[in-house]
Each structure stands twice: as structure tokens, then as C-alpha cells.
């Protein structure tokens, strides 16, 4: 037992520490004790409570830890970035049905105005070409960054019989291929924007054109333009020229493009604006680790600054 006596004495140390602490606290309490004549005086001498400031440093520090933990996971988000280059072919129907006045002043005039605005508003680095089609196709303007010249080529387009939608796609694909020849950057995207108000009546079918567009990896976005009540006068009689929405939608869907309808000049302008925004931008993944790490660092600094400023200590 003698050998164990010193070990038992160690159990007294915490008791002594508690006793000493109690005595010291009591002495300090008596030293700073103040008697007040009335309770209202107590509010005037008691320090103001920190309130929300008491929790602000801890909250900022917790947010800092959260941001740094997320940064460690190296998260990725999708962001929209502008295309630096692209080739866009505008294919415009110039068949006789475009004389219909169900869209004022006529389908043709409203289409030319909207197409001109679309071409001029595309990014300056984009190559834009213009193809027209009726019973046959014509390359009115080869792809170029001179958008003003391409838009100017829309003036005075002659109208003709028949509608060769499939041939218009093939001709547009030829223009895209010509631009790609000798270009070291094979990743330049291309898009065909085709506006028509009728059904394919000559040349190769839209189905054949869709297959070729898929093989070339060139989406075709279509605009079915006009109303189902449209008519044109041919040899003194009115001939109905309804829009073939289904055929144009099938062409767009089959190539990965978008199908639109427009029954007025204002609607057509909105369609072209939507197409322009989708062509001009792309979505790509971006890692945001540096941003989260920086946010965590700044929040930690803010927590330390608030704690030192208000409480003279670090959190």
C-alpha cells in the first residue's frame, strides 16, 4: 500500500484545482461587485450584447469550410461561351408561293427583311452564305465574313416555279464543304437555316438530303413560313399555298436541327433571333475549383477580421 500511496494522492489534484479556481473566482467576483441603488441603473452600465455579430464570424468560417470542401471535389458546371468561328448557310425559298400576301406585304418581302437582319447580327467572325431555291438552286453569295454584302444580295431575287427543298440542302452542304477544304481547324461548326412555305416538288427528296446532312454533321434548322390560308393568283385564279409544316419539321428532326413555324413578319424575326443565339453560343464544361477556393479564402479572412474587430480574438 505504501507504494500505491503516491498514486492515490494524484486523485486529489483535480479537487485542488477546482477548489483553487472556485476561490479565485469568488475573490474576483467580490472585487468587481457593485451595489446599485435601483435596477434601471443596471441597463446603463452593463455592456451592450453583441447580438448578430456574435454569430457572424462563425457563420463566415463555416461557409469558408464549405467552399473549400466543394473545391476539393473539383466541381464542373456547364457555361455558355461564344463560338469563335462558324459557317452558316441561309437557304431561302423563292418559289411562286412566296408571293402570297397572308404575311404583309408578302411572304417574300417579310422573309428578306428578317433574313437580312439575321445575317447582319451574326458574329463578325462567322462565314455566312446565301442559297436560293425554287425548281433549281442558286448560290447567290458564297460564305463570307462580309455580312453586309451577303444581306445586300437578298434584294431583287427573282421568283420561279416549283420547290426543291432537298436540292437546297445538298447545295448548302457543298458550300460548307468548300469552306472546310484546306482549313486546318476541322472543328469549325456549320449550320443550314432553311426557310420555305411549301412542299418539295422537284429534285432529290428531303429524306435523302437529311441523310447527307447527318453524314456531314451539319444540322438543318427549318422555318415553316406563312399560314394555312395563303393563296397566290395564277392565270387569273387563286391557288391555295398552305405551309407543309410536317415535312420541314421532319427534315430538322432528322438532322439534329430545330424546327420553327412563323405566321407573321414579327414571328419570323423572333425565330431568326432565337436561331442566331443558338448558333453563336455553345455549352462546354468548366471547372470552378479556383473560384470556390478563392471564395473560401476570402470568407476565412472575413471571419478572422470580424472576430478581431469585434471581440479581439480569432474564431
Tab-separated table of C-alpha atoms in Angstrom:
chain	number	residue	atom	x	y	z
A	1	UNK	CA	0.000	0.000	0.000
A	2	UNK	CA	2.854	2.348	0.592
A	3	UNK	CA	3.914	2.034	-2.943
A	4	UNK	CA	0.399	2.880	-4.048
A	5	UNK	CA	0.028	5.906	-1.761
A	6	UNK	CA	1.547	8.447	-4.202
A	7	UNK	CA	-0.866	7.268	-6.927
A	8	UNK	CA	-3.837	7.853	-4.719
A	9	UNK	CA	-2.571	11.347	-3.985
A	10	UNK	CA	-2.801	12.171	-7.682
A	11	UNK	CA	-6.581	11.932	-7.418
A	12	UNK	CA	-6.504	14.973	-5.160
A	13	UNK	CA	-5.007	17.191	-7.862
A	14	UNK	CA	-8.282	17.830	-9.773
A	15	UNK	CA	-10.038	18.547	-6.477
A	16	UNK	CA	-7.377	21.045	-5.524
A	17	UNK	CA	-7.612	22.679	-8.947
A	18	UNK	CA	-11.382	23.006	-8.631
A	19	UNK	CA	-11.023	24.465	-5.163
A	20	UNK	CA	-8.398	26.973	-6.252
A	21	UNK	CA	-10.479	28.001	-9.232
A	22	UNK	CA	-13.506	28.480	-7.041
A	23	UNK	CA	-11.586	30.642	-4.576
A	24	UNK	CA	-10.101	32.791	-7.348
A	25	UNK	CA	-13.480	33.317	-8.983
A	26	UNK	CA	-15.072	34.275	-5.701
A	27	UNK	CA	-12.354	36.828	-4.996
A	28	UNK	CA	-12.721	38.350	-8.461
A	29	UNK	CA	-16.479	38.499	-8.065
A	30	UNK	CA	-16.162	40.312	-4.749
A	31	UNK	CA	-13.523	42.623	-6.181
A	32	UNK	CA	-15.746	43.808	-9.075
A	33	UNK	CA	-19.066	43.611	-7.255
A	34	UNK	CA	-21.029	46.885	-7.337
A	35	UNK	CA	-24.183	47.733	-5.486
A	36	UNK	CA	-26.805	49.673	-7.419
A	37	UNK	CA	-29.479	51.894	-5.944
A	38	UNK	CA	-32.044	50.744	-8.477
A	39	UNK	CA	-32.397	48.267	-11.366
A	40	UNK	CA	-32.724	50.929	-14.135
A	41	UNK	CA	-29.090	51.868	-13.489
A	42	UNK	CA	-28.076	48.301	-14.357
A	43	UNK	CA	-29.066	48.724	-18.018
A	44	UNK	CA	-26.823	51.745	-18.325
A	45	UNK	CA	-23.660	50.107	-17.042
A	46	UNK	CA	-23.988	46.591	-18.470
A	47	UNK	CA	-22.136	46.350	-21.823
A	48	UNK	CA	-24.307	46.068	-24.912
A	49	UNK	CA	-24.734	42.473	-26.068
A	50	UNK	CA	-23.126	41.650	-29.451
A	51	UNK	CA	-26.374	40.256	-30.936
A	52	UNK	CA	-25.983	39.032	-34.509
A	53	UNK	CA	-22.295	39.937	-34.524
A	54	UNK	CA	-21.704	37.103	-32.078
A	55	UNK	CA	-22.631	34.571	-34.775
A	56	UNK	CA	-21.309	36.326	-37.910
A	57	UNK	CA	-17.660	35.150	-37.672
A	58	UNK	CA	-18.706	31.555	-37.019
A	59	UNK	CA	-21.128	31.611	-39.951
A	60	UNK	CA	-18.487	33.059	-42.296
A	61	UNK	CA	-15.962	30.474	-41.137
A	62	UNK	CA	-18.467	27.656	-41.729
A	63	UNK	CA	-19.143	28.940	-45.235
A	64	UNK	CA	-15.392	29.088	-45.850
A	65	UNK	CA	-15.012	25.450	-44.849
A	66	UNK	CA	-17.957	24.503	-47.090
A	67	UNK	CA	-16.457	26.315	-50.096
A	68	UNK	CA	-13.077	24.682	-49.579
A	69	UNK	CA	-14.667	21.243	-49.242
A	70	UNK	CA	-16.527	21.761	-52.513
A	71	UNK	CA	-13.329	22.967	-54.174
A	72	UNK	CA	-11.601	19.745	-53.136
A	73	UNK	CA	-14.215	17.831	-55.153
A	74	UNK	CA	-13.198	19.779	-58.303
A	75	UNK	CA	-16.791	20.520	-59.441
A	76	UNK	CA	-17.650	21.243	-63.080
A	77	UNK	CA	-20.514	23.385	-64.425
A	78	UNK	CA	-21.797	23.999	-67.942
A	79	UNK	CA	-21.228	27.536	-69.201
A	80	UNK	CA	-22.208	29.288	-72.435
A	81	UNK	CA	-19.253	30.571	-74.452
A	82	UNK	CA	-19.309	32.237	-77.870
A	83	UNK	CA	-18.173	30.400	-80.968
A	84	UNK	CA	-15.072	31.984	-82.450
A	85	UNK	CA	-15.877	30.686	-85.943
A	86	UNK	CA	-18.766	29.020	-87.752
A	87	UNK	CA	-20.239	28.640	-91.213
A	88	UNK	CA	-23.917	29.444	-91.672
A	89	UNK	CA	-25.805	28.934	-94.934
A	90	UNK	CA	-29.154	30.679	-95.296
A	91	UNK	CA	-31.336	28.774	-97.789
A	92	UNK	CA	-34.335	30.820	-98.929
A	93	UNK	CA	-37.369	29.617	-100.865
A	94	UNK	CA	-38.057	31.819	-103.927
A	95	UNK	CA	-40.918	29.801	-105.401
A	96	UNK	CA	-44.097	31.491	-106.680
A	97	UNK	CA	-45.934	30.674	-103.457
A	98	UNK	CA	-43.772	33.255	-101.691
A	99	UNK	CA	-45.877	35.923	-103.430
A	100	UNK	CA	-48.763	35.126	-101.055
A	101	UNK	CA	-49.914	38.153	-99.079
A	102	UNK	CA	-51.153	36.329	-95.977
A	103	UNK	CA	-47.985	37.834	-94.449
A	104	UNK	CA	-47.757	41.558	-95.194
A	105	UNK	CA	-46.607	42.916	-97.521
A	106	UNK	CA	-45.832	39.469	-98.957
A	107	UNK	CA	-44.154	36.328	-97.666
A	108	UNK	CA	-41.120	37.110	-99.807
A	109	UNK	CA	-40.604	40.707	-98.691
A	110	UNK	CA	-41.041	39.887	-94.996
A	111	UNK	CA	-38.677	36.909	-95.347
A	112	UNK	CA	-35.970	39.023	-96.982
A	113	UNK	CA	-36.155	41.679	-94.270
A	114	UNK	CA	-35.900	39.126	-91.465
A	115	UNK	CA	-33.105	37.186	-93.179
A	116	UNK	CA	-31.098	40.389	-93.719
A	117	UNK	CA	-31.351	41.285	-90.031
A	118	UNK	CA	-30.356	37.737	-89.072
A	119	UNK	CA	-27.263	37.775	-91.305
A	120	UNK	CA	-26.093	41.186	-90.117
A	121	UNK	CA	-26.483	40.267	-86.439
A	122	UNK	CA	-24.364	37.119	-86.592
A	123	UNK	CA	-20.868	37.362	-85.041
A	124	UNK	CA	-18.390	39.111	-87.326
A	125	UNK	CA	-16.106	36.065	-87.464
A	126	UNK	CA	-18.832	33.808	-88.910
A	127	UNK	CA	-18.803	32.939	-92.608
A	128	UNK	CA	-22.318	33.375	-93.997
A	129	UNK	CA	-23.572	32.247	-97.401
A	130	UNK	CA	-26.885	32.591	-99.237
A	131	UNK	CA	-28.591	29.906	-101.334
A	132	UNK	CA	-31.961	30.355	-103.022
A	133	UNK	CA	-34.173	27.629	-104.414
A	134	UNK	CA	-37.297	27.154	-106.477
A	135	UNK	CA	-37.287	24.394	-109.110
A	136	UNK	CA	-33.480	24.611	-109.007
A	137	UNK	CA	-30.920	26.127	-106.687
A	138	UNK	CA	-28.600	29.104	-106.949
A	139	UNK	CA	-25.640	30.211	-104.839
A	140	UNK	CA	-26.345	33.919	-104.528
A	141	UNK	CA	-23.466	34.574	-102.139
A	142	UNK	CA	-20.619	32.242	-101.215
A	143	UNK	CA	-19.776	32.062	-97.483
A	144	UNK	CA	-18.019	35.217	-96.348
A	145	UNK	CA	-17.467	37.355	-93.286
A	146	UNK	CA	-18.752	40.341	-95.297
A	147	UNK	CA	-22.243	40.096	-93.832
A	148	UNK	CA	-23.371	43.390	-95.306
A	149	UNK	CA	-22.649	42.180	-98.827
A	150	UNK	CA	-24.474	38.885	-98.239
A	151	UNK	CA	-27.502	40.688	-96.807
A	152	UNK	CA	-27.474	43.068	-99.778
A	153	UNK	CA	-27.691	40.101	-102.156
A	154	UNK	CA	-31.229	39.464	-100.895
A	155	UNK	CA	-32.532	42.421	-102.873
A	156	UNK	CA	-34.226	41.727	-106.213
A	157	UNK	CA	-34.378	37.927	-106.003
A	158	UNK	CA	-36.452	36.527	-108.918
A	159	UNK	CA	-39.290	34.089	-108.242
A	160	UNK	CA	-39.800	30.840	-110.182
A	161	UNK	CA	-41.953	27.714	-110.229
A	162	UNK	CA	-41.576	24.560	-108.118
A	163	UNK	CA	-39.797	23.943	-104.808
A	164	UNK	CA	-36.597	21.898	-104.479
A	165	UNK	CA	-36.044	21.665	-100.730
A	166	UNK	CA	-33.807	18.601	-100.911
A	167	UNK	CA	-31.610	20.175	-103.587
A	168	UNK	CA	-31.279	23.323	-101.480
A	169	UNK	CA	-29.810	21.243	-98.651
A	170	UNK	CA	-27.365	19.489	-100.993
A	171	UNK	CA	-26.201	22.804	-102.476
A	172	UNK	CA	-25.761	24.269	-98.979
A	173	UNK	CA	-23.715	21.233	-97.927
A	174	UNK	CA	-21.464	21.779	-100.942
A	175	UNK	CA	-20.793	25.336	-99.755
A	176	UNK	CA	-19.948	24.102	-96.265
A	177	UNK	CA	-17.568	21.504	-97.704
A	178	UNK	CA	-15.889	24.122	-99.892
A	179	UNK	CA	-15.211	26.265	-96.823
A	180	UNK	CA	-13.701	23.300	-94.976
A	181	UNK	CA	-11.226	22.466	-97.774
A	182	UNK	CA	-7.711	23.410	-96.766
A	183	UNK	CA	-8.859	24.530	-93.313
A	184	UNK	CA	-6.615	23.046	-90.639
A	185	UNK	CA	-9.289	23.592	-87.987
A	186	UNK	CA	-11.708	20.750	-88.682
A	187	UNK	CA	-13.878	21.583	-85.672
A	188	UNK	CA	-15.477	24.693	-87.163
A	189	UNK	CA	-19.243	24.157	-86.709
A	190	UNK	CA	-21.697	24.663	-89.563
A	191	UNK	CA	-25.442	25.132	-89.753
A	192	UNK	CA	-28.014	25.407	-92.530
A	193	UNK	CA	-31.033	27.615	-91.900
A	194	UNK	CA	-33.730	26.812	-94.471
A	195	UNK	CA	-36.921	28.823	-94.908
A	196	UNK	CA	-39.741	27.531	-97.050
A	197	UNK	CA	-43.512	27.742	-97.312
A	198	UNK	CA	-44.276	24.697	-99.437
A	199	UNK	CA	-43.770	21.048	-100.206
A	200	UNK	CA	-40.816	19.581	-102.073
A	201	UNK	CA	-41.910	19.250	-105.726
A	202	UNK	CA	-38.662	18.669	-107.628
A	203	UNK	CA	-35.170	17.238	-107.291
A	204	UNK	CA	-33.942	14.898	-104.609
A	205	UNK	CA	-36.157	14.353	-101.586
A	206	UNK	CA	-35.703	15.957	-98.165
A	207	UNK	CA	-35.147	12.450	-96.757
A	208	UNK	CA	-32.094	11.985	-98.977
A	209	UNK	CA	-30.888	15.439	-98.015
A	210	UNK	CA	-31.292	14.632	-94.314
A	211	UNK	CA	-29.075	11.553	-94.684
A	212	UNK	CA	-26.385	13.629	-96.393
A	213	UNK	CA	-26.592	16.330	-93.717
A	214	UNK	CA	-26.180	13.759	-90.934
A	215	UNK	CA	-23.133	12.260	-92.675
A	216	UNK	CA	-21.624	15.753	-92.935
A	217	UNK	CA	-22.543	16.522	-89.306
A	218	UNK	CA	-24.366	19.687	-90.377
A	219	UNK	CA	-27.722	20.304	-88.640
A	220	UNK	CA	-30.519	21.843	-90.705
A	221	UNK	CA	-32.868	24.196	-88.906
A	222	UNK	CA	-36.109	24.811	-90.793
A	223	UNK	CA	-38.635	27.615	-90.728
A	224	UNK	CA	-42.142	26.841	-91.988
A	225	UNK	CA	-43.288	30.293	-93.039
A	226	UNK	CA	-46.800	31.512	-93.761
A	227	UNK	CA	-50.336	30.452	-92.879
A	228	UNK	CA	-52.559	27.595	-93.998
A	229	UNK	CA	-54.862	30.152	-95.661
A	230	UNK	CA	-52.250	31.586	-98.025
A	231	UNK	CA	-53.132	31.884	-101.726
A	232	UNK	CA	-51.479	33.166	-104.908
A	233	UNK	CA	-53.048	34.245	-108.172
A	234	UNK	CA	-52.013	32.123	-111.152
A	235	UNK	CA	-53.559	32.855	-114.569
A	236	UNK	CA	-56.447	34.732	-113.011
A	237	UNK	CA	-57.387	32.176	-110.344
A	238	UNK	CA	-56.489	31.847	-106.689
A	239	UNK	CA	-54.410	28.786	-105.820
A	240	UNK	CA	-54.037	27.692	-102.162
A	241	UNK	CA	-50.442	27.530	-100.938
A	242	UNK	CA	-50.567	26.116	-97.386
A	243	UNK	CA	-47.374	25.560	-95.438
A	244	UNK	CA	-46.086	21.980	-95.166
A	245	UNK	CA	-45.097	22.110	-91.506
A	246	UNK	CA	-44.713	18.346	-91.080
A	247	UNK	CA	-42.224	17.859	-93.925
A	248	UNK	CA	-39.993	20.707	-92.770
A	249	UNK	CA	-40.119	19.530	-89.153
A	250	UNK	CA	-39.115	16.024	-90.237
A	251	UNK	CA	-36.087	17.439	-92.081
A	252	UNK	CA	-34.966	19.376	-88.999
A	253	UNK	CA	-35.551	16.499	-86.602
A	254	UNK	CA	-33.706	14.073	-88.850
A	255	UNK	CA	-30.561	16.232	-88.917
A	256	UNK	CA	-30.411	17.387	-85.313
A	257	UNK	CA	-31.626	20.867	-86.136
A	258	UNK	CA	-34.582	22.813	-84.758
A	259	UNK	CA	-37.979	23.206	-86.440
A	260	UNK	CA	-39.758	26.557	-86.283
A	261	UNK	CA	-43.012	27.989	-87.568
A	262	UNK	CA	-43.788	31.631	-88.239
A	263	UNK	CA	-47.037	33.164	-89.450
A	264	UNK	CA	-46.026	36.824	-89.443
A	265	UNK	CA	-43.048	39.043	-90.027
A	266	UNK	CA	-42.664	39.659	-86.290
A	267	UNK	CA	-42.723	35.937	-85.529
A	268	UNK	CA	-40.142	35.302	-88.237
A	269	UNK	CA	-37.851	37.953	-86.759
A	270	UNK	CA	-38.136	36.258	-83.361
A	271	UNK	CA	-37.331	32.879	-84.919
A	272	UNK	CA	-34.215	34.211	-86.596
A	273	UNK	CA	-33.159	35.867	-83.329
A	274	UNK	CA	-33.536	32.564	-81.487
A	275	UNK	CA	-31.561	30.692	-84.139
A	276	UNK	CA	-28.829	33.315	-84.013
A	277	UNK	CA	-28.442	32.977	-80.248
A	278	UNK	CA	-28.221	29.172	-80.507
A	279	UNK	CA	-25.656	29.272	-83.325
A	280	UNK	CA	-23.498	31.982	-81.778
A	281	UNK	CA	-23.010	30.174	-78.476
A	282	UNK	CA	-22.004	26.721	-77.330
A	283	UNK	CA	-22.106	24.967	-73.962
A	284	UNK	CA	-18.946	23.465	-72.545
A	285	UNK	CA	-17.887	22.171	-69.095
A	286	UNK	CA	-15.716	24.425	-66.956
A	287	UNK	CA	-14.036	23.548	-63.649
A	288	UNK	CA	-14.820	26.095	-60.934
A	289	UNK	CA	-12.307	24.886	-58.325
A	290	UNK	CA	-10.264	28.158	-58.352
A	291	UNK	CA	-13.408	30.227	-57.807
A	292	UNK	CA	-14.558	28.126	-54.850
A	293	UNK	CA	-11.073	28.117	-53.330
A	294	UNK	CA	-10.872	31.899	-53.659
A	295	UNK	CA	-14.329	32.283	-52.108
A	296	UNK	CA	-13.319	30.054	-49.193
A	297	UNK	CA	-10.129	32.063	-48.631
A	298	UNK	CA	-11.986	35.386	-48.659
A	299	UNK	CA	-14.667	34.085	-46.295
A	300	UNK	CA	-11.998	32.848	-43.878
A	301	UNK	CA	-10.333	36.276	-43.965
A	302	UNK	CA	-13.696	37.935	-43.351
A	303	UNK	CA	-14.367	35.653	-40.362
A	304	UNK	CA	-10.964	36.470	-38.867
A	305	UNK	CA	-11.385	40.207	-39.470
A	306	UNK	CA	-14.846	40.335	-37.848
A	307	UNK	CA	-13.680	38.332	-34.839
A	308	UNK	CA	-10.625	40.530	-34.278
A	309	UNK	CA	-12.569	43.760	-34.816
A	310	UNK	CA	-15.493	42.949	-32.543
A	311	UNK	CA	-14.067	40.526	-29.981
A	312	UNK	CA	-10.258	40.975	-30.173
A	313	UNK	CA	-9.710	37.272	-30.790
A	314	UNK	CA	-9.652	34.795	-33.619
A	315	UNK	CA	-12.654	32.473	-34.195
